[in-house]
Short mmCIF file of C-alpha atoms in Angstrom, two decimals:
data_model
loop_
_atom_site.label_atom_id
_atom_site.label_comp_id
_atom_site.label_asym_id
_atom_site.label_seq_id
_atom_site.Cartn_x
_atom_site.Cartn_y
_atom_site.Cartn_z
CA UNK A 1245 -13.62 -18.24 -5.60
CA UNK A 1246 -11.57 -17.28 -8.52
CA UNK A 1247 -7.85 -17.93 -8.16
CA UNK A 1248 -5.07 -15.73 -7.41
CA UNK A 1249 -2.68 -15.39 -10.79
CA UNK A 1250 0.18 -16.34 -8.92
CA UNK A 1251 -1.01 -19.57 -8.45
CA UNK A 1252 -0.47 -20.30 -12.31
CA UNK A 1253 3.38 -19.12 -12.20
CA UNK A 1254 3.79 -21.15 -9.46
CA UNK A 1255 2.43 -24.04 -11.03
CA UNK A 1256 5.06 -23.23 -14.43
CA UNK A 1257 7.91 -22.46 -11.97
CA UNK A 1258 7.55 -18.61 -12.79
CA UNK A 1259 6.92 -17.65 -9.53
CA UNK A 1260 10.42 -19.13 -8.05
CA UNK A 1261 12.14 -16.97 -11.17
CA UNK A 1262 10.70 -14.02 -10.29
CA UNK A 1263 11.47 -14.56 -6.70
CA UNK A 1264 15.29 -14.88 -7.74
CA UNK A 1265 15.51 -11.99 -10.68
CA UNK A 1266 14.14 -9.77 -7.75
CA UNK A 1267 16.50 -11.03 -5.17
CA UNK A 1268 19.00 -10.26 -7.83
CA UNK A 1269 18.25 -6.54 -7.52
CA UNK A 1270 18.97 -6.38 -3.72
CA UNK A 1271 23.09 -6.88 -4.08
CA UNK A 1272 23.03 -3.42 -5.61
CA UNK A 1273 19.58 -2.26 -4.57
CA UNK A 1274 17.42 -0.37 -6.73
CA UNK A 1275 13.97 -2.14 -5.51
CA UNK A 1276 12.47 1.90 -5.45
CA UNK A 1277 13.01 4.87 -6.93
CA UNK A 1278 15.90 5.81 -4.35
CA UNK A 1279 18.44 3.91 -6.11
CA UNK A 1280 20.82 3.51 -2.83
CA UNK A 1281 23.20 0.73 -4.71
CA UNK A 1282 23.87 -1.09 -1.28
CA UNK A 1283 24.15 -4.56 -0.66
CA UNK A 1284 21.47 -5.98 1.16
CA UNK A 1285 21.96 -9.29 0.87
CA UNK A 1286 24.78 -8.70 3.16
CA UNK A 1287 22.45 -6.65 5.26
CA UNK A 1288 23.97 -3.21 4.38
CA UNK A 1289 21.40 -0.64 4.82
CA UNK A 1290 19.51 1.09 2.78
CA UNK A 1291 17.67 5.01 2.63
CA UNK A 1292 14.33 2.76 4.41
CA UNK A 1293 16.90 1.95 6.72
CA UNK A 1294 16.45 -1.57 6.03
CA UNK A 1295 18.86 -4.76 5.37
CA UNK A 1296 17.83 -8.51 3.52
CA UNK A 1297 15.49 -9.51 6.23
CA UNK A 1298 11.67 -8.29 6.20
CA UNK A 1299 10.47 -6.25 9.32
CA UNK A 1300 6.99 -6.93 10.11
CA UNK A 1301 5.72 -4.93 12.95
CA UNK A 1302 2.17 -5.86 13.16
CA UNK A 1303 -0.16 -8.71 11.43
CA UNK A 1304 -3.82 -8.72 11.74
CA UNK A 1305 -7.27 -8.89 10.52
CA UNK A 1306 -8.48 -5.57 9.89
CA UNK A 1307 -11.94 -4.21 9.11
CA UNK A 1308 -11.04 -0.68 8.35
CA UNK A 1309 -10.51 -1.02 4.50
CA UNK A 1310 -12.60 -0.18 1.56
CA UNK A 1311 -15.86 -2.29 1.65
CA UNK A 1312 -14.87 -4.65 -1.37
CA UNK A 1313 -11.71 -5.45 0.85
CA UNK A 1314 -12.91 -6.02 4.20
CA UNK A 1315 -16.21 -6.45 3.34
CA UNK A 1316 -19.20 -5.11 5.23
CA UNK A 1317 -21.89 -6.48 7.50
CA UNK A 1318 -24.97 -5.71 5.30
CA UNK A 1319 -23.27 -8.06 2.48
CA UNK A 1320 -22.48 -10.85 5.46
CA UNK A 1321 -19.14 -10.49 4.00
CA UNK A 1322 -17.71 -8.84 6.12
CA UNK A 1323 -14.30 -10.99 7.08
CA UNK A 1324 -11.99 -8.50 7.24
CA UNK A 1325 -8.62 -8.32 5.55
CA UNK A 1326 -5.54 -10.21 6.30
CA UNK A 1327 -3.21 -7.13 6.52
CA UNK A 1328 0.95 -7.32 7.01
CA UNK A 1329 2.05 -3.90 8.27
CA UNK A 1330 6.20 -3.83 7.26
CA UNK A 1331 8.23 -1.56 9.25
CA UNK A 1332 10.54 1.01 7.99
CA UNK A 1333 9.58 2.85 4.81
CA UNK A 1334 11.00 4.49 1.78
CA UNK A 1335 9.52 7.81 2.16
CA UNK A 1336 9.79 10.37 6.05
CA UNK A 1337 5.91 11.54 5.30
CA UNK A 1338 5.77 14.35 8.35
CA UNK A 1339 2.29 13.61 9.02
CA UNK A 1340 2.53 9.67 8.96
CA UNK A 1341 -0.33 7.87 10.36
CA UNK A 1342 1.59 5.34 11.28
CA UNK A 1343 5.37 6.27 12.31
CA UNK A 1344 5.52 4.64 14.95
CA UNK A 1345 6.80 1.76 12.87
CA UNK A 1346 7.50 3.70 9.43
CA UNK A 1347 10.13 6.00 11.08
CA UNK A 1348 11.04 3.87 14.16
CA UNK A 1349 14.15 1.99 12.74
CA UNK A 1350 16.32 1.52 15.51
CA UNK A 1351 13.74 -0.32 17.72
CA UNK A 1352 11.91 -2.06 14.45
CA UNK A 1353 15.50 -4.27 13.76
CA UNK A 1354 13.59 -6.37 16.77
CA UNK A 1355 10.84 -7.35 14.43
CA UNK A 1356 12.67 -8.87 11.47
CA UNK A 1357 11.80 -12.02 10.42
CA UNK A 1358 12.77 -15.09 8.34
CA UNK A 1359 11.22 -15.33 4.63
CA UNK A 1360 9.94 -18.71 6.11
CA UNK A 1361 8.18 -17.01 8.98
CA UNK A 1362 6.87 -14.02 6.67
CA UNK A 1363 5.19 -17.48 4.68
CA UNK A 1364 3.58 -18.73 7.79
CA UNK A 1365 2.03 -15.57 8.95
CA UNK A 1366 0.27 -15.56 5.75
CA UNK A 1367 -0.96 -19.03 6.28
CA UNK A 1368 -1.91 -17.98 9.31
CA UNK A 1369 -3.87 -15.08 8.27
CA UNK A 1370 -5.78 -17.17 5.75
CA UNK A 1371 -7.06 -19.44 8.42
CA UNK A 1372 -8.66 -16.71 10.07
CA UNK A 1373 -11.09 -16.75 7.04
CA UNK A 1374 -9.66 -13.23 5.55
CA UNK A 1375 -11.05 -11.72 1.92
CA UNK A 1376 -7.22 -11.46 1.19
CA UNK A 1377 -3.75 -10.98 2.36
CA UNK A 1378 -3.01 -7.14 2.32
CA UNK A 1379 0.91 -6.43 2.10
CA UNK A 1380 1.09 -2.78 3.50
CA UNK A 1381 4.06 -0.61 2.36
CA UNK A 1382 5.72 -3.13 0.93
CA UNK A 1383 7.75 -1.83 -1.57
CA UNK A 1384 10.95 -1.92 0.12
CA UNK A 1385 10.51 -5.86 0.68
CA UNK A 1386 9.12 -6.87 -2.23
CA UNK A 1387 11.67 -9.35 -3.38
CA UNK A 1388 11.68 -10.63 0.51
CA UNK A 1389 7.47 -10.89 0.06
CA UNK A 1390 7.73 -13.02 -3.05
CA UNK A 1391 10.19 -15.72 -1.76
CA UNK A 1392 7.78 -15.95 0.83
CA UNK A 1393 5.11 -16.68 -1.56
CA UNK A 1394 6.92 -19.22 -3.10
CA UNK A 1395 6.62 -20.81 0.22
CA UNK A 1396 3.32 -20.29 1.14
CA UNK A 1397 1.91 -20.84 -2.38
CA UNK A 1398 3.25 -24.43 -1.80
CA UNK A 1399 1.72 -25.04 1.51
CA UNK A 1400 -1.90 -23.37 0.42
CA UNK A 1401 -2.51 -20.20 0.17
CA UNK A 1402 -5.02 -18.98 -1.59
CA UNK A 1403 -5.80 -15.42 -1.81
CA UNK A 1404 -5.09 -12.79 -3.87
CA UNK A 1405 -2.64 -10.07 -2.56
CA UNK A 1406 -3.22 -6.82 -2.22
CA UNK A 1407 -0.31 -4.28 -2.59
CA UNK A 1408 -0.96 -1.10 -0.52
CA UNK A 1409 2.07 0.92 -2.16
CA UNK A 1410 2.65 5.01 -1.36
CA UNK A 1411 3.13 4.67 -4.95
CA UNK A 1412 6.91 5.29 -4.93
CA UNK A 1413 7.76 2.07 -6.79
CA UNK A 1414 10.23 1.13 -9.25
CA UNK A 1415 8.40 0.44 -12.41
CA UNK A 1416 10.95 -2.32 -13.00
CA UNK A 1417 9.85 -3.97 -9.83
CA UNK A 1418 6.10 -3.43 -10.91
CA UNK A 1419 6.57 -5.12 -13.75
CA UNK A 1420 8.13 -8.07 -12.29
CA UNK A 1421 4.96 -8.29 -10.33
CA UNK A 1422 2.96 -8.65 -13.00
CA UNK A 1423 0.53 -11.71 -12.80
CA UNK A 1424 1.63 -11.74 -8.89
CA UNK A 1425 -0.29 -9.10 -7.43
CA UNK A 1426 -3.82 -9.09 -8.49
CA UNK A 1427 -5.16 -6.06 -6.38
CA UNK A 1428 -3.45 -3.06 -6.39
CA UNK A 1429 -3.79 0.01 -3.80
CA UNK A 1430 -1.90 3.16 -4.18
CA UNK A 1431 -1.81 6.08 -2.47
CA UNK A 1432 -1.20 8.74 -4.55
CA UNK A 1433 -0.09 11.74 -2.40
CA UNK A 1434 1.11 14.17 -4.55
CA UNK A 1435 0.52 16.09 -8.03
CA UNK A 1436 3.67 18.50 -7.14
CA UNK A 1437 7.37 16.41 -6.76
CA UNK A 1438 8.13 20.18 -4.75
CA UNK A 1439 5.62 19.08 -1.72
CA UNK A 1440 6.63 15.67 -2.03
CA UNK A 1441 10.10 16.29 -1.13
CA UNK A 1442 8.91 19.06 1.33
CA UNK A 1443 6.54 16.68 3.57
CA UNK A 1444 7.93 13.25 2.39
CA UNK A 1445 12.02 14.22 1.95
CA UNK A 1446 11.67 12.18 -1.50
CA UNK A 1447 13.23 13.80 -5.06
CA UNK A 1448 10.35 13.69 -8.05
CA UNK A 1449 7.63 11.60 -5.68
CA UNK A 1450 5.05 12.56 -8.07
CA UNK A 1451 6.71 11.98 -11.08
CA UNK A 1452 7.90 7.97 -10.08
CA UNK A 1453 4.73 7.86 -8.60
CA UNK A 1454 2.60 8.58 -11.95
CA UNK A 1455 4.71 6.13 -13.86
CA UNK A 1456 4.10 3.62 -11.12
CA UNK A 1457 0.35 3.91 -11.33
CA UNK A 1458 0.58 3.63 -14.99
CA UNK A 1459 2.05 0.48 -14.68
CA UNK A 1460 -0.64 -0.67 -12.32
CA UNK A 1461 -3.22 0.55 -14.90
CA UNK A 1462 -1.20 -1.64 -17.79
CA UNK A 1463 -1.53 -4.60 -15.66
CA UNK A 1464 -4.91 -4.65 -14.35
CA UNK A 1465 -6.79 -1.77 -16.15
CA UNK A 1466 -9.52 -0.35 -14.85
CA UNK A 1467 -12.40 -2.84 -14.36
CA UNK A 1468 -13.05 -4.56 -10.32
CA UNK A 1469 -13.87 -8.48 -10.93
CA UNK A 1470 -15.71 -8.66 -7.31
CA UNK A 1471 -17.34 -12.24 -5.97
CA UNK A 1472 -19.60 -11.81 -3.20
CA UNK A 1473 -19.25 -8.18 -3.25
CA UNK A 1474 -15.37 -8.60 -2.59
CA UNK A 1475 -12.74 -7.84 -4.67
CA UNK A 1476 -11.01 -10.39 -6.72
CA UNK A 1477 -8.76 -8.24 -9.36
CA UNK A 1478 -8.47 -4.53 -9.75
CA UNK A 1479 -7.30 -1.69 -9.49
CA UNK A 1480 -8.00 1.38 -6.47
CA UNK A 1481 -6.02 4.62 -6.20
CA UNK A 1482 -6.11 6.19 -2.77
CA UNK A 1483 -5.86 10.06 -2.40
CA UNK A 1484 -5.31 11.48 1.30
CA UNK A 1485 -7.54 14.53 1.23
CA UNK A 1486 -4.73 17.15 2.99
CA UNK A 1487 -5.02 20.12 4.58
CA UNK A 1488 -4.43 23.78 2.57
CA UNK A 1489 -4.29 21.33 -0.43
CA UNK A 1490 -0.73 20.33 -0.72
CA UNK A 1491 -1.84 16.80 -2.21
CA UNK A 1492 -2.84 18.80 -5.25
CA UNK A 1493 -5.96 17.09 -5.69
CA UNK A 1494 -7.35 19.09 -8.75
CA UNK A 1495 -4.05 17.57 -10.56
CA UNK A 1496 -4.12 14.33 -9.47
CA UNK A 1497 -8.13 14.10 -10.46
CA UNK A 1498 -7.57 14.95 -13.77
CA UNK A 1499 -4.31 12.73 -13.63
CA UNK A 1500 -6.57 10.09 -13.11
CA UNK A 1501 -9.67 11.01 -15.23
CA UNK A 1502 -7.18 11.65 -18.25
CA UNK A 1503 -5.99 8.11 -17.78
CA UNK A 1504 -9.48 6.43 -17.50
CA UNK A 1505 -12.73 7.89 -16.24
CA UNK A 1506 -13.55 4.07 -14.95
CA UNK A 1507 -10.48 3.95 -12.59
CA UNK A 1508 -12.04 3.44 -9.03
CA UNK A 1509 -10.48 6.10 -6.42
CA UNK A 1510 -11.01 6.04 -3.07
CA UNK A 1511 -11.03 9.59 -1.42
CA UNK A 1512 -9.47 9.71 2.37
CA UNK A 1513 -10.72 12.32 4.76
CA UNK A 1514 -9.02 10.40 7.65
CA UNK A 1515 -5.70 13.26 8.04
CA UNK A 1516 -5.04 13.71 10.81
CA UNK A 1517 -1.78 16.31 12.54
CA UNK A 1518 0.32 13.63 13.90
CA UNK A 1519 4.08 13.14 14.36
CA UNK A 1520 5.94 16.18 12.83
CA UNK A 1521 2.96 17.72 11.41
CA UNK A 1522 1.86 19.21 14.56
CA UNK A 1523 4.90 21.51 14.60
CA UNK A 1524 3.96 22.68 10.74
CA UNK A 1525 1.39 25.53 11.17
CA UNK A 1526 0.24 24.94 7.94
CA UNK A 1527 -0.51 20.82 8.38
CA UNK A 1528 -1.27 21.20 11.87
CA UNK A 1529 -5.25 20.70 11.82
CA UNK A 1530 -7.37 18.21 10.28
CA UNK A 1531 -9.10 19.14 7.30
CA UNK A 1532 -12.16 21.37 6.83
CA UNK A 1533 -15.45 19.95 5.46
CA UNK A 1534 -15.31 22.84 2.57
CA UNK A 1535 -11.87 20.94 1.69
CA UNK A 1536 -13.40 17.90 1.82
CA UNK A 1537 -16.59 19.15 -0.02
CA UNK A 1538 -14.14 20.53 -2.45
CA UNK A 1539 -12.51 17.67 -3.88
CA UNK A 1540 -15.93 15.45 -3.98
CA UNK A 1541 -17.39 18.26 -5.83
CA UNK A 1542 -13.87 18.05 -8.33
CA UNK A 1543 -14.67 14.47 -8.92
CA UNK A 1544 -17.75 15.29 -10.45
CA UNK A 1545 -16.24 18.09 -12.72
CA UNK A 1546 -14.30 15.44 -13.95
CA UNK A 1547 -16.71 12.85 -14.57
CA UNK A 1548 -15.28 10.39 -12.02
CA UNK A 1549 -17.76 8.22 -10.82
CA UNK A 1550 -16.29 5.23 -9.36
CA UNK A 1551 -14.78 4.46 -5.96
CA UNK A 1552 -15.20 5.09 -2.04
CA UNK A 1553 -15.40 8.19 0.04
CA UNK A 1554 -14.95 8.03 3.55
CA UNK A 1555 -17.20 10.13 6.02
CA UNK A 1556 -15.85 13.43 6.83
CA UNK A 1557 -15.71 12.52 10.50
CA UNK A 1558 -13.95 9.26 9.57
CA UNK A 1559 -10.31 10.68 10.68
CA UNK A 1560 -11.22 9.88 14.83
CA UNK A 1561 -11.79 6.24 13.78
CA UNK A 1562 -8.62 5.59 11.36
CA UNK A 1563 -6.19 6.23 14.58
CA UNK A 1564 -3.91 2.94 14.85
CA UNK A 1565 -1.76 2.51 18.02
CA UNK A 1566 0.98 0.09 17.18
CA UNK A 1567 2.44 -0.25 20.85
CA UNK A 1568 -0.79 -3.05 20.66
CA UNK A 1569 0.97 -5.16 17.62
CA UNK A 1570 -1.62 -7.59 17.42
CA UNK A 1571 -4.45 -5.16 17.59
CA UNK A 1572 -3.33 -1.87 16.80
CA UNK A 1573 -6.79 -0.61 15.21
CA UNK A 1574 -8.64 -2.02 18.83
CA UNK A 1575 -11.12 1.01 19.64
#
C-alpha cells in the first residue's frame, strides 16, 4: 500500500508545524473565504457558527462514494470509506442534502469533541479495514483536523485522507495542506458567484472556489495513482447536476476542460428538493433526465473523458438520515 505523504512530515516534524501555523490562523480566523476575524481559540463564533472545538455529528463506514473510494464488489474491494461528517458549515446551501447537521447549530454544540477524540475516531475507523479516512466538509476545522493527525499519525494511522471540500477554501489554507491531503474531492457548485450567493448566501462562491480547485490541481495534478482499483493520490471534482441549471454546468465543464482535459469529474444526479428548496418553485423538483442527458452529452463536446456518473435514478438512494448518527445512509 503506498503511504500517505503526511507520514513523511510527520516523520521531519512538519506535520506538528503545520498543525501550529494553522492554529495560528484561528485567533483572528480567516481559515475560509469568509474572513470573520473572530477568536476561536477562545471559542468566539464564527459565520459556520462554530468555536475551537471540532463538531463531528456522524462517523462511519460508508459505501456510497465513487468506486475508487469505497470500492466495489466486482473488484472484492469493496471496504467502504472511513467518512467523518463535521457539523456546521461555511456555506446555508437551500437545498442541502444534509442540513440536518450543516444548518443545525444550536443542537450540533452537543457533538463537539476533543482534538484527542477526533484522533481516536480515526483510529477507529481504520480498524474497520476502510480504503481511507474521508474528512467531509471540513474546511471550517481544518486546523482542528490536523492536530488530530499529529496524534493519530503517532499512534498508526495509515491512510490517506480524503478532503470532501464545497470548494469554498482559503487558498492559504490549501496550501498549507500541501503534502497532507493526498485525495482531494470538491464539489464545485457554481460557475455564477450571483447563484452562489442566491442558494448558498456566500459573496464570489465561484470565484474562491475556482482558485481553490486550482490549488488542488497545483498539488496533485491530474493523474489517479489507484492500488487495487482504489485510489491512492488524486484529484476528483464533483458537480451536483441542478435543476433549471443554476450550477452552470456548461461553464464549469469548460472551467475544467480548459484547465486539463485529464481531470477526473464525477457528475451527481442525486438532487434532490430538500430543506428550503421545496419552498423555491424553481428548485423544487428533482432533475429531468434531458438535464441530466444534457450535461453528459456537454462532457463530450468538451472532450472530457474521465470520471464517474451516477445513474439518473441514483437521487432515491443518496438520502442520509442523520437522526441515525452511526448509520445515517442505513436503507
Amino acid at each position: 500500500m503506498t503511504e500517505p505523504s503526511y507520514l513523511s512530515l510527520h516523520r521531519s516534524g512538519e506535520l506538528i508545524k503545520r498543525a501550529e501555523m494553522l492554529n495560528e490562523l484561528l485567533y483572528s480566523c480567516n481559515i475560509c473565504p469568509k474572513d470573520c476575524n473572530v477568536n476561536r481559540v477562545e471559542n468566539k463564533i464564527a459565520a459556520c457558527y462554530s468555536g475551537y472545538l471540532p463538531i463531528v455529528s456522524s462517523y462511519c463506514v460508508h459505501h456510497g462514494e465513487e468506486p475508487v473510494l469505497s470500492g466495489c464488489s466486482e473488484e472484492e474491494n469493496d471496504n467502504g470509506i472511513g467518512n467523518i461528517f463535521f457539523g456546521n458549515c461555511n456555506l446555508r446551501c437551500v437545498y442541502c442534502q444534509n442540513y440536518e447537521i450543516s444548518q443545525n447549530h444550536k443542537s450540533e454544540i452537543k457533538n463537539e469533541v476533543s482534538i484527542e477524540r477526533l484522533a481516536e475516531i480515526m483510529l477507529e475507523l481504520q480498524s474497520k479495514n476502510v480504503n481511507a479516512i474521508g474528512l467531509v466538509s471540513p474546511t471550517h476545522f481544518v486546523p482542528q483536523i490536523v492536530s488530530a493527525l499529529v496524534i493519530a499519525a503517532e499512534n498508526g494511522l495509515r491512510l490517506p485522507l480524503v478532503y470532501n471540500t464545497n470548494s469554498y477554501d482559503s487558498v492559504e489554507v490549501l496550501k498549507l495542506l500541501d503534502g497532507i491531503i493526498d485525495i482531494y474531492l470538491p464539489d464545485l457548485k457554481y460557475s455564477d458567484n450571483e447563484y452562489g450567493y442566491k442558494y448558498s448566501k456566500v459573496k464570489d462562491y465561484a470565484t474562491h472556489a475556482k482558485n481553490a480547485i486550482l490549488e488542488m490541481y497545483r498539488q496533485i495534478g491530474s493523474k489517479l495513482v489507484l492500488e487495487n482499483g482504489i485510489l491512492q493520490r488524486g484529484l476528483v471534482i464533483r458537480h451536483l447536476i441542478l435543476p433549471n441549471d443554476f450550477a452552470g454546468s456548461r461553464e464549469t465543464l469548460k472551467f475544467i476542460s480548459e484547465l486539463d482535459k485529464n481531470i477526473s469529474i464525477s457528475l451527481m444526479s442525486q438532487f434532490y428538493p430538500v430543506h428550503k428548496a421545496l419552498e423555491i418553485e424553481l428548485l423544487s423538483r428533482n432533475i429531468r433526465e434531458r438535464e441530466y442527458e444534457k450535461v453528459f452529452d456537454l462532457m463530450e463536446e468538451f472532450g472530457l473523458e474521465n470520471g464517474f456518473m451516477q445513474e439518473f435514478e441514483s437521487e432515491s438512494y443518496y438520502r442520509p438520515n442523520f437522526r441515525d448518527r452511526t448509520e445515517p445512509f442505513k436503507r
